[in-house]
């Protein structure tokens, strides 16, 4: 899936991040979410999965963008 196919819910216009380098939440065409963040090594996830860490403010911004 290409980035262009995702709806970016966070990091738009707040002036604190670059185009691709900060934690973000994206929504896919099917309604699922893709999260971009710093790799977390809290525990080892199953093969094919990864853990990322994002600030609470990014999740709150995503919820506001969705109108929840």
PDB file of C-alpha atoms in Angstrom:
ATOM      1  CA  UNK A   1       0.000   0.000   0.000  1.00  0.00           C
ATOM      2  CA  UNK A   2       1.403   3.379  -0.975  1.00  0.00           C
ATOM      3  CA  UNK A   3       1.356   6.363   1.375  1.00  0.00           C
ATOM      4  CA  UNK A   4      -0.765   8.234  -1.187  1.00  0.00           C
ATOM      5  CA  UNK A   5      -3.564   5.694  -0.577  1.00  0.00           C
ATOM      6  CA  UNK A   6      -3.783   6.639   3.123  1.00  0.00           C
ATOM      7  CA  UNK A   7      -5.636   9.502   4.799  1.00  0.00           C
ATOM      8  CA  UNK A   8      -3.271  11.279   7.181  1.00  0.00           C
ATOM      9  CA  UNK A   9      -5.122  12.088  10.419  1.00  0.00           C
ATOM     10  CA  UNK A  10      -2.290  13.773  12.334  1.00  0.00           C
ATOM     11  CA  UNK A  11       0.666  16.061  11.803  1.00  0.00           C
ATOM     12  CA  UNK A  12      -1.134  18.425   9.438  1.00  0.00           C
ATOM     13  CA  UNK A  13      -0.396  22.067  10.011  1.00  0.00           C
ATOM     14  CA  UNK A  14       0.821  21.991  13.596  1.00  0.00           C
ATOM     15  CA  UNK A  15       4.271  23.151  12.518  1.00  0.00           C
ATOM     16  CA  UNK A  16       6.154  20.678  14.704  1.00  0.00           C
ATOM     17  CA  UNK A  17       6.912  17.899  12.235  1.00  0.00           C
ATOM     18  CA  UNK A  18       8.361  17.449   8.823  1.00  0.00           C
ATOM     19  CA  UNK A  19       6.558  15.806   5.951  1.00  0.00           C
ATOM     20  CA  UNK A  20       7.488  12.243   6.902  1.00  0.00           C
ATOM     21  CA  UNK A  21       9.510  12.247  10.108  1.00  0.00           C
ATOM     22  CA  UNK A  22       7.128  12.401  13.040  1.00  0.00           C
ATOM     23  CA  UNK A  23       4.613  10.090  14.738  1.00  0.00           C
ATOM     24  CA  UNK A  24       1.407   9.924  12.699  1.00  0.00           C
ATOM     25  CA  UNK A  25      -1.833   8.010  12.415  1.00  0.00           C
ATOM     26  CA  UNK A  26      -3.244   7.187   8.976  1.00  0.00           C
ATOM     27  CA  UNK A  27      -6.581   5.653   7.952  1.00  0.00           C
ATOM     28  CA  UNK A  28      -6.809   3.124   5.129  1.00  0.00           C
ATOM     29  CA  UNK A  29      -9.571   2.883   2.532  1.00  0.00           C
ATOM     30  CA  UNK A  30     -10.939  -0.135   4.420  1.00  0.00           C
ATOM     31  CA  UNK A  31     -11.180   1.803   7.701  1.00  0.00           C
ATOM     32  CA  UNK A  32      -8.181   0.296   9.478  1.00  0.00           C
ATOM     33  CA  UNK A  33      -5.291   2.358  10.814  1.00  0.00           C
ATOM     34  CA  UNK A  34      -1.571   2.570  10.129  1.00  0.00           C
ATOM     35  CA  UNK A  35       0.555   4.074  12.901  1.00  0.00           C
ATOM     36  CA  UNK A  36       3.984   5.608  12.315  1.00  0.00           C
ATOM     37  CA  UNK A  37       6.201   6.067  15.361  1.00  0.00           C
ATOM     38  CA  UNK A  38       9.442   5.224  17.079  1.00  0.00           C
ATOM     39  CA  UNK A  39      10.208   1.515  17.312  1.00  0.00           C
ATOM     40  CA  UNK A  40       9.470   0.149  20.771  1.00  0.00           C
ATOM     41  CA  UNK A  41      11.334  -2.787  22.241  1.00  0.00           C
ATOM     42  CA  UNK A  42       8.918  -3.300  25.144  1.00  0.00           C
ATOM     43  CA  UNK A  43       8.465  -6.962  24.171  1.00  0.00           C
ATOM     44  CA  UNK A  44       8.952  -9.106  21.077  1.00  0.00           C
ATOM     45  CA  UNK A  45       5.753  -9.182  18.983  1.00  0.00           C
ATOM     46  CA  UNK A  46       4.834 -12.173  16.813  1.00  0.00           C
ATOM     47  CA  UNK A  47       6.516 -12.563  13.442  1.00  0.00           C
ATOM     48  CA  UNK A  48       5.135 -10.102  10.884  1.00  0.00           C
ATOM     49  CA  UNK A  49       4.094  -7.545  13.510  1.00  0.00           C
ATOM     50  CA  UNK A  50       5.885  -4.563  15.049  1.00  0.00           C
ATOM     51  CA  UNK A  51       5.461  -2.257  18.020  1.00  0.00           C
ATOM     52  CA  UNK A  52       5.662   1.516  17.661  1.00  0.00           C
ATOM     53  CA  UNK A  53       5.426   4.194  20.306  1.00  0.00           C
ATOM     54  CA  UNK A  54       3.546   7.435  19.704  1.00  0.00           C
ATOM     55  CA  UNK A  55       2.666  10.287  22.071  1.00  0.00           C
ATOM     56  CA  UNK A  56      -0.843  10.519  23.549  1.00  0.00           C
ATOM     57  CA  UNK A  57      -1.305  13.868  21.803  1.00  0.00           C
ATOM     58  CA  UNK A  58      -1.030  12.153  18.404  1.00  0.00           C
ATOM     59  CA  UNK A  59      -3.837   9.719  19.273  1.00  0.00           C
ATOM     60  CA  UNK A  60      -5.993  12.582  20.567  1.00  0.00           C
ATOM     61  CA  UNK A  61      -5.394  14.466  17.299  1.00  0.00           C
ATOM     62  CA  UNK A  62      -6.445  11.395  15.297  1.00  0.00           C
ATOM     63  CA  UNK A  63      -9.640  11.018  17.345  1.00  0.00           C
ATOM     64  CA  UNK A  64     -10.496  14.696  16.767  1.00  0.00           C
ATOM     65  CA  UNK A  65      -9.844  14.312  13.026  1.00  0.00           C
ATOM     66  CA  UNK A  66     -12.331  11.427  12.945  1.00  0.00           C
ATOM     67  CA  UNK A  67     -14.924  13.414  14.917  1.00  0.00           C
ATOM     68  CA  UNK A  68     -15.159  10.813  17.690  1.00  0.00           C
TER      69      UNK A  68
END
